[in-house]
GROMACS .gro file of C-alpha atoms in nm:
model
  327
    1MET     CA    1   5.135  21.508  -0.420
    2ARG     CA    2   5.266  21.244  -0.436
    3LEU     CA    3   5.608  21.381  -0.267
    4LEU     CA    4   5.364  21.474   0.034
    5GLU     CA    5   5.215  21.121   0.068
    6ARG     CA    6   5.500  20.940   0.055
    7MET     CA    7   5.670  21.209   0.304
    8ARG     CA    8   5.338  21.172   0.569
    9LYS     CA    9   5.393  20.779   0.491
   10ASP     CA   10   5.744  20.783   0.592
   11TRP     CA   11   5.697  21.019   0.905
   12PHE     CA   12   5.428  20.776   1.003
   13MET     CA   13   5.627  20.404   1.001
   14ILE     CA   14   5.895  20.637   1.215
   15GLY     CA   15   5.610  20.734   1.423
   16ILE     CA   16   5.501  20.364   1.453
   17VAL     CA   17   5.811  20.274   1.612
   18LEU     CA   18   5.866  20.562   1.839
   19ALA     CA   19   5.522  20.506   1.968
   20ILE     CA   20   5.643  20.120   2.029
   21ALA     CA   21   5.943  20.251   2.200
   22GLY     CA   22   5.773  20.504   2.442
   23ALA     CA   23   5.570  20.259   2.559
   24LYS     CA   24   5.857  20.031   2.603
   25LEU     CA   25   6.035  20.328   2.799
   26GLU     CA   26   5.719  20.433   3.011
   27PRO     CA   27   5.409  20.190   2.975
   28SER     CA   28   5.243  20.295   3.282
   29ILE     CA   29   5.140  20.631   3.103
   30GLY     CA   30   4.926  20.434   2.852
   31VAL     CA   31   4.793  20.155   3.058
   32ASN     CA   32   4.424  20.073   3.123
   33GLY     CA   33   4.358  20.307   3.427
   34GLY     CA   34   4.668  20.497   3.367
   35PRO     CA   35   4.658  20.893   3.301
   36LEU     CA   36   4.552  20.880   2.953
   37LYS     CA   37   4.273  20.668   3.026
   38PRO     CA   38   4.264  20.455   2.694
   39GLU     CA   39   3.920  20.256   2.824
   40ILE     CA   40   3.820  20.594   2.745
   41THR     CA   41   3.996  20.827   2.534
   42VAL     CA   42   4.097  20.515   2.269
   43SER     CA   43   3.825  20.304   2.272
   44TYR     CA   44   3.547  20.574   2.236
   45ILE     CA   45   3.705  20.880   2.131
   46ALA     CA   46   4.003  20.767   1.897
   47VAL     CA   47   3.811  20.527   1.737
   48ALA     CA   48   3.502  20.786   1.686
   49THR     CA   49   3.723  21.052   1.558
   50ILE     CA   50   3.908  20.808   1.282
   51PHE     CA   51   3.565  20.714   1.173
   52PHE     CA   52   3.413  21.061   1.145
   53ASN     CA   53   3.734  21.192   1.014
   54SER     CA   54   3.704  20.904   0.722
   55GLY     CA   55   3.319  21.012   0.668
   56LEU     CA   56   3.446  21.392   0.621
   57SER     CA   57   3.675  21.296   0.372
   58LEU     CA   58   3.490  21.032   0.199
   59LYS     CA   59   3.378  21.136  -0.190
   60THR     CA   60   3.053  20.921  -0.213
   61GLU     CA   61   2.991  21.115  -0.556
   62GLU     CA   62   3.336  20.963  -0.696
   63LEU     CA   63   3.210  20.566  -0.519
   64THR     CA   64   2.853  20.604  -0.688
   65SER     CA   65   3.018  20.666  -1.017
   66ALA     CA   66   3.284  20.403  -0.979
   67LEU     CA   67   2.990  20.120  -0.942
   68VAL     CA   68   2.978  20.119  -1.339
   69HIS     CA   69   3.299  19.910  -1.283
   70LEU     CA   70   3.075  19.644  -1.146
   71LYS     CA   71   3.262  19.363  -1.260
   72LEU     CA   72   3.583  19.500  -1.123
   73HIS     CA   73   3.448  19.587  -0.778
   74LEU     CA   74   3.295  19.202  -0.753
   75PHE     CA   75   3.631  19.058  -0.790
   76ILE     CA   76   3.793  19.249  -0.535
   77GLN     CA   77   3.484  19.167  -0.319
   78ILE     CA   78   3.502  18.844  -0.364
   79PHE     CA   79   3.899  18.781  -0.323
   80THR     CA   80   3.934  19.015  -0.015
   81LEU     CA   81   3.645  18.902   0.204
   82ALA     CA   82   3.630  18.543   0.094
   83PHE     CA   83   3.970  18.406  -0.079
   84PHE     CA   84   4.204  18.606   0.085
   85PRO     CA   85   4.106  18.524   0.441
   86ALA     CA   86   3.957  18.144   0.388
   87THR     CA   87   4.307  18.093   0.238
   88ILE     CA   88   4.498  18.227   0.503
   89TRP     CA   89   4.290  18.039   0.774
   90LEU     CA   90   4.404  17.670   0.574
   91PHE     CA   91   4.759  17.784   0.576
   92LEU     CA   92   4.735  17.867   0.919
   93GLN     CA   93   4.617  17.535   1.004
   94LEU     CA   94   4.962  17.373   0.887
   95LEU     CA   95   5.137  17.655   1.089
   96SER     CA   96   4.971  17.575   1.367
   97ILE     CA   97   5.202  17.272   1.482
   98THR     CA   98   5.494  17.491   1.393
   99PRO     CA   99   5.667  17.653   1.725
  100ILE     CA  100   5.537  18.004   1.600
  101ASN     CA  101   5.377  18.216   1.857
  102GLU     CA  102   5.002  18.146   1.844
  103TRP     CA  103   4.933  18.486   1.871
  104LEU     CA  104   5.125  18.619   1.608
  105LEU     CA  105   4.936  18.357   1.378
  106LYS     CA  106   4.568  18.480   1.535
  107GLY     CA  107   4.700  18.827   1.392
  108LEU     CA  108   4.782  18.713   1.029
  109GLN     CA  109   4.436  18.570   1.010
  110THR     CA  110   4.298  18.968   1.127
  111VAL     CA  111   4.537  19.056   0.840
  112GLY     CA  112   4.328  18.833   0.615
  113CYS     CA  113   4.029  18.968   0.757
  114MET     CA  114   4.141  19.292   0.670
  115PRO     CA  115   4.014  19.545   0.392
  116PRO     CA  116   4.214  19.728   0.164
  117PRO     CA  117   4.337  20.072   0.255
  118VAL     CA  118   4.216  20.377   0.075
  119SER     CA  119   4.548  20.534   0.124
  120SER     CA  120   4.834  20.311  -0.011
  121ALA     CA  121   4.614  20.056  -0.267
  122VAL     CA  122   4.455  20.382  -0.417
  123ILE     CA  123   4.767  20.584  -0.413
  124LEU     CA  124   4.974  20.329  -0.586
  125THR     CA  125   4.671  20.252  -0.857
  126LYS     CA  126   4.693  20.607  -0.939
  127ALA     CA  127   5.069  20.608  -0.962
  128VAL     CA  128   5.076  20.336  -1.237
  129GLY     CA  129   4.714  20.491  -1.386
  130GLY     CA  130   4.511  20.216  -1.293
  131ASN     CA  131   4.098  20.236  -1.162
  132GLU     CA  132   3.999  20.240  -0.812
  133GLY     CA  133   3.851  19.960  -0.619
  134ILE     CA  134   3.812  19.993  -0.247
  135VAL     CA  135   3.617  19.708  -0.022
  136ILE     CA  136   3.531  19.819   0.378
  137THR     CA  137   3.424  19.515   0.542
  138PRO     CA  138   3.515  19.560   0.912
  139LEU     CA  139   3.267  19.306   1.069
  140LEU     CA  140   3.452  19.012   0.889
  141LEU     CA  141   3.670  19.008   1.207
  142LEU     CA  142   3.414  18.830   1.387
  143LEU     CA  143   3.330  18.561   1.159
  144PHE     CA  144   3.679  18.435   1.199
  145LEU     CA  145   3.794  18.526   1.530
  146GLY     CA  146   3.511  18.658   1.737
  147SER     CA  147   3.516  18.325   1.967
  148SER     CA  148   3.888  18.472   2.070
  149SER     CA  149   3.737  18.793   2.222
  150SER     CA  150   3.708  18.854   2.615
  151VAL     CA  151   3.418  19.050   2.490
  152PRO     CA  152   3.054  18.947   2.444
  153PHE     CA  153   2.924  18.940   2.087
  154THR     CA  154   2.613  19.198   2.162
  155SER     CA  155   2.877  19.433   2.322
  156ILE     CA  156   3.137  19.434   2.059
  157PHE     CA  157   2.830  19.486   1.813
  158SER     CA  158   2.732  19.830   1.991
  159GLN     CA  159   3.065  19.919   2.038
  160LEU     CA  160   3.110  19.903   1.678
  161PHE     CA  161   2.780  20.091   1.554
  162MET     CA  162   2.853  20.349   1.802
  163THR     CA  163   3.210  20.443   1.734
  164VAL     CA  164   3.255  20.282   1.378
  165VAL     CA  165   2.900  20.346   1.188
  166VAL     CA  166   2.784  20.605   1.353
  167PRO     CA  167   3.057  20.857   1.326
  168LEU     CA  168   3.126  20.778   0.964
  169ILE     CA  169   2.762  20.849   0.879
  170ILE     CA  170   2.757  21.157   1.117
  171GLY     CA  171   3.104  21.307   0.912
  172GLN     CA  172   2.922  21.192   0.563
  173ILE     CA  173   2.613  21.415   0.654
  174VAL     CA  174   2.878  21.678   0.801
  175ARG     CA  175   3.048  21.661   0.468
  176ARG     CA  176   2.719  21.776   0.274
  177TYR     CA  177   2.705  22.094   0.417
  178ILE     CA  178   3.042  22.186   0.393
  179LYS     CA  179   3.150  22.005   0.091
  180ASP     CA  180   3.255  22.364  -0.076
  181TRP     CA  181   3.462  22.470   0.225
  182LEU     CA  182   3.616  22.118   0.216
  183GLU     CA  183   3.733  22.133  -0.154
  184ARG     CA  184   3.861  22.441  -0.096
  185LYS     CA  185   4.059  22.433   0.268
  186LYS     CA  186   4.169  22.042   0.183
  187PRO     CA  187   4.209  21.976   0.549
  188PRO     CA  188   4.505  21.705   0.637
  189PHE     CA  189   4.269  21.444   0.730
  190GLY     CA  190   4.521  21.145   0.649
  191ALA     CA  191   4.746  21.334   0.913
  192ILE     CA  192   4.454  21.374   1.214
  193SER     CA  193   4.373  20.969   1.134
  194SER     CA  194   4.766  20.905   1.160
  195SER     CA  195   4.804  21.076   1.470
  196VAL     CA  196   4.537  20.929   1.666
  197LEU     CA  197   4.624  20.612   1.504
  198LEU     CA  198   4.980  20.620   1.658
  199MET     CA  199   4.838  20.690   2.039
  200ILE     CA  200   4.634  20.366   1.986
  201ILE     CA  201   4.912  20.175   1.912
  202TYR     CA  202   5.121  20.341   2.172
  203THR     CA  203   4.858  20.253   2.429
  204THR     CA  204   4.809  19.882   2.311
  205PHE     CA  205   5.189  19.802   2.370
  206CYS     CA  206   5.173  20.002   2.687
  207ASP     CA  207   4.937  19.729   2.821
  208THR     CA  208   5.198  19.474   2.650
  209PHE     CA  209   5.512  19.617   2.808
  210SER     CA  210   5.327  19.652   3.155
  211ASN     CA  211   5.266  19.248   3.187
  212PRO     CA  212   5.581  19.069   3.260
  213ASN     CA  213   5.414  18.697   3.152
  214ILE     CA  214   5.391  18.852   2.758
  215ASP     CA  215   5.714  18.749   2.573
  216LEU     CA  216   5.791  18.754   2.185
  217ASP     CA  217   6.065  18.504   2.100
  218LYS     CA  218   6.280  18.658   1.780
  219PHE     CA  219   6.214  18.339   1.582
  220SER     CA  220   5.863  18.370   1.530
  221LEU     CA  221   5.917  18.729   1.485
  222VAL     CA  222   6.133  18.670   1.173
  223LEU     CA  223   5.922  18.362   1.047
  224ILE     CA  224   5.645  18.622   1.070
  225LEU     CA  225   5.826  18.869   0.891
  226VAL     CA  226   5.912  18.632   0.586
  227ILE     CA  227   5.534  18.504   0.587
  228ILE     CA  228   5.397  18.817   0.527
  229PHE     CA  229   5.648  18.890   0.247
  230SER     CA  230   5.559  18.578   0.105
  231ILE     CA  231   5.184  18.564   0.130
  232GLN     CA  232   5.213  18.955  -0.056
  233LEU     CA  233   5.422  18.857  -0.363
  234SER     CA  234   5.243  18.490  -0.355
  235PHE     CA  235   4.864  18.692  -0.374
  236MET     CA  236   4.989  18.976  -0.616
  237LEU     CA  237   5.111  18.709  -0.878
  238LEU     CA  238   4.778  18.516  -0.815
  239THR     CA  239   4.540  18.810  -0.897
  240PHE     CA  240   4.789  18.924  -1.186
  241VAL     CA  241   4.699  18.551  -1.332
  242PHE     CA  242   4.343  18.545  -1.261
  243SER     CA  243   4.294  18.923  -1.398
  244THR     CA  244   4.529  18.875  -1.715
  245ARG     CA  245   4.350  18.542  -1.864
  246ASN     CA  246   4.202  18.574  -2.212
  247ASN     CA  247   3.865  18.541  -2.111
  248SER     CA  248   3.827  18.767  -1.778
  249GLY     CA  249   3.751  19.043  -1.958
  250PHE     CA  250   3.977  19.296  -1.758
  251THR     CA  251   4.147  19.588  -1.926
  252PRO     CA  252   4.537  19.648  -1.820
  253ALA     CA  253   4.406  19.904  -1.574
  254ASP     CA  254   4.173  19.713  -1.435
  255THR     CA  255   4.457  19.452  -1.346
  256VAL     CA  256   4.630  19.738  -1.145
  257ALA     CA  257   4.338  19.791  -0.964
  258ILE     CA  258   4.317  19.425  -0.869
  259ILE     CA  259   4.645  19.371  -0.789
  260PHE     CA  260   4.671  19.622  -0.565
  261CYS     CA  261   4.341  19.655  -0.390
  262SER     CA  262   4.311  19.276  -0.366
  263THR     CA  263   4.630  19.236  -0.188
  264HIS     CA  264   4.650  19.567   0.054
  265LYS     CA  265   4.542  19.538   0.403
  266SER     CA  266   4.400  19.873   0.612
  267LEU     CA  267   4.613  19.921   0.921
  268THR     CA  268   4.396  20.252   0.956
  269LEU     CA  269   4.052  20.055   1.015
  270GLY     CA  270   4.269  19.762   1.154
  271ILE     CA  271   4.436  19.815   1.462
  272PRO     CA  272   4.044  20.040   1.571
  273MET     CA  273   3.910  19.732   1.507
  274LEU     CA  274   4.110  19.480   1.668
  275LYS     CA  275   4.105  19.771   1.969
  276ILE     CA  276   3.761  19.720   2.000
  277VAL     CA  277   3.721  19.296   1.915
  278PHE     CA  278   3.970  19.206   2.186
  279ALA     CA  279   3.879  19.444   2.413
  280GLY     CA  280   4.089  19.406   2.723
  281HIS     CA  281   4.299  19.109   2.600
  282GLU     CA  282   4.659  19.057   2.738
  283HIS     CA  283   4.793  18.911   2.420
  284LEU     CA  284   4.641  19.235   2.167
  285SER     CA  285   4.987  19.382   2.117
  286LEU     CA  286   5.079  19.057   1.976
  287ILE     CA  287   4.773  18.989   1.779
  288SER     CA  288   4.800  19.347   1.620
  289VAL     CA  289   5.221  19.289   1.515
  290PRO     CA  290   5.143  19.135   1.238
  291LEU     CA  291   4.928  19.378   1.068
  292LEU     CA  292   5.209  19.662   1.204
  293ILE     CA  293   5.422  19.436   0.976
  294TYR     CA  294   5.192  19.427   0.661
  295HIS     CA  295   5.159  19.775   0.636
  296PRO     CA  296   5.524  19.905   0.534
  297ALA     CA  297   5.588  19.551   0.387
  298GLN     CA  298   5.298  19.633   0.165
  299ILE     CA  299   5.403  20.017   0.066
  300LEU     CA  300   5.799  19.887   0.035
  301LEU     CA  301   5.669  19.630  -0.253
  302GLY     CA  302   5.433  19.858  -0.399
  303SER     CA  303   5.657  20.123  -0.441
  304VAL     CA  304   5.915  19.836  -0.603
  305LEU     CA  305   5.668  19.698  -0.818
  306VAL     CA  306   5.522  20.032  -0.935
  307PRO     CA  307   5.753  20.090  -1.258
  308THR     CA  308   5.767  19.740  -1.348
  309ILE     CA  309   5.374  19.712  -1.326
  310LYS     CA  310   5.318  20.061  -1.524
  311SER     CA  311   5.564  19.937  -1.785
  312TRP     CA  312   5.380  19.634  -1.849
  313MET     CA  313   5.039  19.821  -1.850
  314VAL     CA  314   5.181  20.103  -2.084
  315SER     CA  315   5.250  19.806  -2.345
  316ARG     CA  316   4.935  19.599  -2.321
  317GLN     CA  317   4.753  19.935  -2.395
  318LYS     CA  318   4.982  20.019  -2.677
  319GLY     CA  319   4.913  19.662  -2.800
  320VAL     CA  320   4.517  19.699  -2.797
  321LYS     CA  321   4.527  20.020  -2.978
  322LEU     CA  322   4.728  19.838  -3.270
  323THR     CA  323   4.531  19.571  -3.281
  324ARG     CA  324   4.166  19.779  -3.351
  325PRO     CA  325   4.094  19.805  -3.696
  326THR     CA  326   4.086  20.161  -3.826
  327VAL     CA  327   3.754  20.292  -3.934
   0.00000   0.00000   0.00000
């Protein structure tokens, strides 16, 4: 199962490159008003498909049982929804005086607003043997970047409701009636969402490459790459320090969940959300770049760190068992 998931992730990252390359070669196909009609097929149908698919695959019964770990989830929510975006915002105040492309910096803020993904954070947590913690808050983007959108707030909210909330609820309702069939057949939910997501990425960059006024300098791109890796490593270290204090009350397995779920960000949710919030914005693709970089970077760093974190967790758990008095 882990091998198949790893192959799917490799395929998806290659797909991102091919989607961007395809948009560069022939942008006229995916631009607004083009043959694909992305203003309809992407903005509504593709986004709704992703969240209907999420509703079908979301195991509510498992999420309900996970509420027992209230302190763990509270920590992840506070770190993900408050500390992470607020820290990025403060950091960007310093970076705003640098020559880094301003739209890439706005993209960094959107990364801070994203929740952790169901895919990579949970899979890496399971690979080590820790607990799961998932937080989703799509409207956080409006708090930090709503004023940057060219679409009125009421329009954004209504489209969010119709293309995110409603399909998710319908997916959950349908799942209730076909749950046994889904458990038997195990449809490729991940592959379906990834394919639709590649279409969204393709059309986003078609708009960019068809606009001659947009230019991305390599200096800004390299700096953003370095900044993203630095942010991830710093926040992973920070969550480790916070969750391993003597009075924290977290187990080693909880610490693993905190490290991955508090610092990983969702591309599957992020790209459709950006498509809605920044609909029609000429710099949408530049705003999307940091999230497109953050996604493979978090998988790479997570994969490299899994053996080390697993070794640490096993040694800590053995230490706890040895210190317990025998009855």
